[in-house]
């Protein structure tokens, strides 16, 4: 008996993209073993069905948070366990306690979830972790970053692949709209879970999803697909810029542990747009991209103006998770938490 969804075109599309992101045609399927983050929602269920087509290619991982009622959490756990059994794949569980943690609840939940996923991936020898982020999620992310005033790296949205500790995070659904995913599941007669926290208007993302996206879809039914294409173009442009920045600004950079140092005169001689790429590159290289989404255009413009000013007075500028230390002849980046140790 063929696996569930074996002949569905969306399943084939997801599998093709997964293979592209996990090494391409030169990698054997047994070397692509992937931990699928499965909440029980439509997107992660579709991803699980697709990857389960390949024997021993995936393990489902369900992370419970303490942000929901025990009844809701247990319902979704049981659903994922039953789905794994139906698909004939292994299933693992983790728990993330974040409700009492200080700071941003969503950010804390995301960080704790990825920590648990990394732990489970290690236990199951999975070099890859896949999430069900899709084109509508990408559109929501771009709109959030636009409202936050993010820099160019933030406006490229989520990337199809991202380093995550000793793993690679894959997003094979990023160019697939939510309605295509839900249509696929209906055609396969598969139900999915609804996370009630997605209805809470206290979260900005939920307000965008409930209030703004329906209007945008009425104006342009293909808006999510267009957002995905926009993101792909920006990522490609950033890669070109990164290569240029690498050659002209990183080769003369002095790197000591987590500190990057440049001659201020060197930075003053280059265009603002190139300097604007340095904070994002620092986050990627030094901080595993943690906090990159907190970098705003306002912060970038502020430190660039200071670098290029005629003043020799020492200043410090907070750029998301980074502190830029500007002196008469030197510019230095350090992580924000270590800035009090700087001299």
XYZ file of C-alpha atoms in Angstrom:
343
model
C 0.000 0.000 0.000
C 1.505 3.379 -1.022
C 2.193 5.961 1.711
C -0.464 8.539 2.512
C -0.379 11.309 -0.116
C 2.065 9.481 -2.389
C 0.440 10.749 -5.587
C -0.426 14.275 -4.474
C 1.373 17.051 -6.432
C 1.885 19.209 -3.331
C 3.593 16.304 -1.571
C 5.945 15.905 -4.527
C 6.659 19.631 -4.482
C 7.502 19.616 -0.771
C 9.772 16.589 -1.186
C 11.584 18.209 -4.099
C 12.231 21.364 -2.084
C 13.360 19.352 0.966
C 15.921 17.553 -1.163
C 17.149 20.838 -2.635
C 17.676 22.307 0.850
C 19.284 19.206 2.353
C 22.216 18.759 -0.004
C 20.712 18.533 -3.464
C 21.080 15.603 -5.827
C 24.548 14.719 -4.576
C 23.191 13.691 -1.138
C 21.599 10.294 -0.534
C 18.195 10.233 1.168
C 19.534 8.231 4.166
C 21.914 11.145 4.845
C 19.049 13.663 4.985
C 17.391 12.335 8.148
C 15.221 15.188 9.369
C 13.471 16.021 12.619
C 10.074 17.503 11.731
C 8.781 20.035 14.254
C 5.131 18.971 14.343
C 2.656 21.024 16.351
C -0.345 19.305 14.804
C -1.196 22.391 12.757
C -1.892 22.134 9.033
C 1.570 23.245 7.907
C 3.582 20.818 10.034
C 1.171 17.955 9.281
C 1.621 18.520 5.531
C 5.399 18.556 6.008
C 5.272 15.320 8.018
C 3.162 13.574 5.370
C 5.576 14.615 2.626
C 8.790 13.548 4.362
C 7.230 10.272 5.528
C 7.165 9.191 1.865
C 10.862 8.317 2.171
C 11.539 5.359 4.503
C 13.464 6.315 7.669
C 13.833 9.921 6.460
C 12.129 11.691 9.359
C 11.198 11.732 13.016
C 8.302 13.806 14.332
C 9.003 16.033 17.335
C 6.221 17.678 19.315
C 7.135 20.378 21.844
C 4.604 21.192 24.562
C 4.605 24.677 26.072
C 3.157 25.755 29.388
C 1.370 28.636 27.621
C -1.728 26.543 26.940
C -4.233 24.645 29.063
C -3.281 21.050 29.906
C -6.316 19.824 27.964
C -5.279 21.647 24.783
C -1.671 20.533 25.113
C -2.598 16.905 25.703
C -5.022 16.900 22.759
C -2.312 18.063 20.344
C 0.250 15.644 21.766
C -2.140 12.733 21.259
C -2.875 13.910 17.711
C 0.821 14.022 16.756
C 1.423 10.617 18.329
C -1.462 9.138 16.319
C -0.218 10.844 13.139
C 3.273 9.392 13.577
C 1.785 5.925 14.041
C -0.346 6.325 10.915
C 2.674 7.494 8.892
C 4.901 4.759 10.287
C 7.571 7.123 11.648
C 9.148 7.632 15.061
C 7.877 10.348 17.369
C 9.538 12.208 20.239
C 8.333 14.811 22.722
C 9.812 17.767 24.537
C 8.621 20.399 26.980
C 9.344 24.114 27.186
C 8.460 26.039 30.354
C 8.424 29.737 29.453
C 5.316 31.326 30.988
C 7.199 32.549 34.080
C 10.314 33.693 32.235
C 11.021 37.460 32.017
C 11.097 39.186 28.652
C 9.173 38.618 25.450
C 7.005 35.513 25.764
C 7.006 34.677 22.051
C 10.780 35.067 21.761
C 11.345 32.954 24.877
C 9.016 30.246 23.565
C 10.783 30.194 20.196
C 14.232 29.916 21.788
C 13.121 27.164 24.190
C 11.427 25.282 21.354
C 14.565 25.314 19.210
C 16.680 24.177 22.159
C 14.396 21.198 22.669
C 14.330 20.417 18.952
C 18.128 20.475 18.830
C 18.321 18.128 21.810
C 15.884 15.672 20.233
C 17.643 15.876 16.868
C 20.892 14.909 18.600
C 19.207 11.924 20.243
C 17.863 10.694 16.900
C 20.990 11.481 14.825
C 19.143 13.996 12.638
C 21.450 16.536 10.962
C 18.403 18.537 9.835
C 15.428 20.101 11.607
C 12.449 21.125 9.457
C 9.634 23.512 10.336
C 6.362 24.170 8.548
C 6.819 27.904 7.960
C 4.989 28.747 4.733
C 4.497 31.710 2.384
C 1.803 33.334 4.551
C 4.136 33.122 7.564
C 6.775 34.830 5.444
C 4.346 37.616 4.541
C 3.449 38.103 8.210
C 7.146 38.249 9.115
C 7.888 40.835 6.430
C 4.996 43.012 7.582
C 6.138 42.781 11.213
C 9.682 43.739 10.244
C 8.387 46.597 8.101
C 6.407 47.995 11.031
C 9.433 47.558 13.303
C 11.645 49.463 10.885
C 14.023 46.568 10.273
C 17.114 46.895 8.129
C 17.570 45.196 4.770
C 18.542 41.832 6.278
C 15.386 41.772 8.375
C 13.280 42.727 5.353
C 14.436 39.591 3.537
C 12.396 37.591 6.040
C 12.995 33.974 6.970
C 15.606 32.089 4.976
C 15.011 28.599 3.570
C 18.004 27.302 5.542
C 19.486 28.616 8.777
C 22.307 27.295 10.993
C 20.942 26.071 14.327
C 23.603 24.976 16.822
C 25.157 21.898 15.175
C 22.145 21.383 12.884
C 20.651 23.005 9.805
C 17.128 24.377 10.058
C 15.087 23.793 6.888
C 11.875 25.528 5.789
C 10.682 23.534 2.744
C 7.225 25.183 2.642
C 8.327 28.819 2.457
C 7.119 29.288 -1.104
C 3.794 27.449 -0.583
C 0.750 29.510 0.526
C -1.387 28.370 3.456
C -4.459 27.776 1.287
C -2.556 25.262 -0.869
C -1.449 23.388 2.240
C -4.986 23.227 3.639
C -6.379 22.188 0.248
C -3.884 19.334 0.131
C -4.964 18.060 3.560
C -8.662 18.300 2.694
C -8.075 16.331 -0.494
C -6.286 13.683 1.571
C -9.123 13.786 4.141
C -6.730 14.740 6.939
C -7.883 16.893 9.857
C -5.453 19.082 11.795
C -5.256 20.863 15.142
C -6.026 24.519 15.749
C -3.776 26.364 18.190
C -6.056 28.724 20.119
C -3.131 30.968 21.040
C -3.166 32.005 17.367
C -6.494 33.737 18.052
C -5.173 35.951 20.868
C -5.195 39.579 19.633
C -2.548 40.489 22.226
C 0.092 39.224 19.784
C 0.975 41.513 16.871
C 1.380 38.589 14.492
C -2.149 37.430 15.247
C -3.542 40.922 14.595
C -1.765 40.952 11.239
C -3.113 37.482 10.428
C -6.687 38.271 11.466
C -7.102 41.896 10.387
C -4.535 42.805 7.750
C -3.959 39.671 5.667
C -7.634 39.162 4.699
C -7.669 42.710 3.293
C -4.407 42.167 1.409
C -5.694 38.895 -0.044
C -8.831 40.650 -1.292
C -6.627 43.198 -3.035
C -4.246 40.527 -4.357
C -5.031 36.813 -3.891
C -1.387 36.004 -4.741
C 0.099 38.350 -2.113
C 1.702 35.535 -0.069
C 3.358 34.032 -3.142
C 4.618 37.492 -4.142
C 6.054 37.997 -0.644
C 7.901 34.696 -0.956
C 9.373 35.758 -4.299
C 10.347 39.166 -2.860
C 12.133 37.438 0.000
C 14.010 35.114 -2.366
C 15.175 38.100 -4.449
C 16.335 39.999 -1.367
C 18.219 36.972 -0.049
C 20.010 36.661 -3.408
C 20.865 40.391 -3.362
C 22.152 40.070 0.185
C 24.413 37.199 -0.787
C 25.984 39.404 -3.471
C 26.394 42.250 -0.982
C 27.785 39.887 1.641
C 30.485 38.780 -0.788
C 31.458 42.396 -1.454
C 31.399 43.301 2.234
C 33.460 40.185 2.995
C 36.147 41.224 0.525
C 36.334 44.919 1.389
C 35.363 45.227 5.055
C 35.970 41.833 6.648
C 39.471 41.081 5.368
C 40.904 44.158 7.175
C 38.762 43.449 10.267
C 40.573 42.300 13.409
C 38.609 39.522 15.105
C 39.308 38.568 18.711
C 36.800 36.109 20.155
C 33.468 37.945 19.830
C 34.994 41.388 19.156
C 35.316 42.828 15.676
C 37.560 45.886 15.165
C 38.031 48.186 12.190
C 39.950 51.336 11.443
C 37.379 54.099 11.574
C 39.046 55.712 8.568
C 38.485 52.524 6.580
C 34.743 52.478 7.338
C 34.404 56.171 6.585
C 35.653 55.544 3.053
C 32.837 53.136 2.136
C 29.164 53.691 1.232
C 26.534 53.637 3.966
C 24.754 50.689 2.354
C 27.853 48.513 2.855
C 28.270 49.520 6.490
C 24.609 48.692 7.024
C 25.342 45.027 6.315
C 27.916 44.660 9.084
C 25.526 44.303 12.078
C 23.564 41.530 10.380
C 26.758 39.760 9.384
C 28.027 39.992 12.964
C 24.786 38.450 14.251
C 25.091 35.633 11.744
C 28.750 34.851 12.446
C 29.052 35.522 16.181
C 25.547 35.158 17.640
C 24.134 32.342 15.441
C 21.668 34.935 14.123
C 20.159 35.380 17.585
C 18.655 38.849 17.905
C 19.064 39.750 14.229
C 15.351 40.515 14.016
C 15.828 43.263 16.644
C 18.136 45.302 14.411
C 16.284 48.380 13.170
C 17.056 50.782 10.368
C 17.042 53.646 12.885
C 19.821 52.006 14.937
C 21.883 51.299 11.834
C 21.534 54.871 10.555
C 22.501 56.236 13.960
C 25.797 54.367 14.262
C 26.738 55.030 10.631
C 26.207 58.780 11.145
C 28.418 58.605 14.208
C 31.160 56.706 12.345
C 31.167 59.272 9.541
C 30.888 62.350 11.719
C 33.814 64.694 12.407
C 33.532 64.176 16.156
C 36.286 62.293 17.996
C 34.251 61.948 21.192
C 33.795 58.276 22.166
C 30.232 56.999 21.706
C 28.395 53.705 22.010
C 25.391 52.638 19.963
C 23.028 49.755 20.657
C 22.170 47.860 17.451
C 19.800 45.087 18.515
C 22.010 42.510 20.288
C 25.201 44.421 19.418
C 27.023 47.407 20.887
C 29.074 49.499 18.465
C 31.921 51.311 20.238
C 33.138 54.305 18.226
C 36.433 55.958 19.089
C 38.589 58.539 17.317
C 40.392 55.943 15.195
C 38.570 52.686 15.826
C 35.124 51.082 15.561
C 34.393 47.910 17.505
C 31.434 45.498 17.733
C 30.768 43.445 20.877
C 27.742 41.465 22.080
C 25.428 43.679 24.115
C 25.707 41.531 27.242
C 29.509 41.925 27.290
C 29.599 45.655 26.589
C 30.075 46.565 30.228
C 33.386 44.672 30.138
C 34.729 46.669 27.199
C 37.537 49.160 27.548
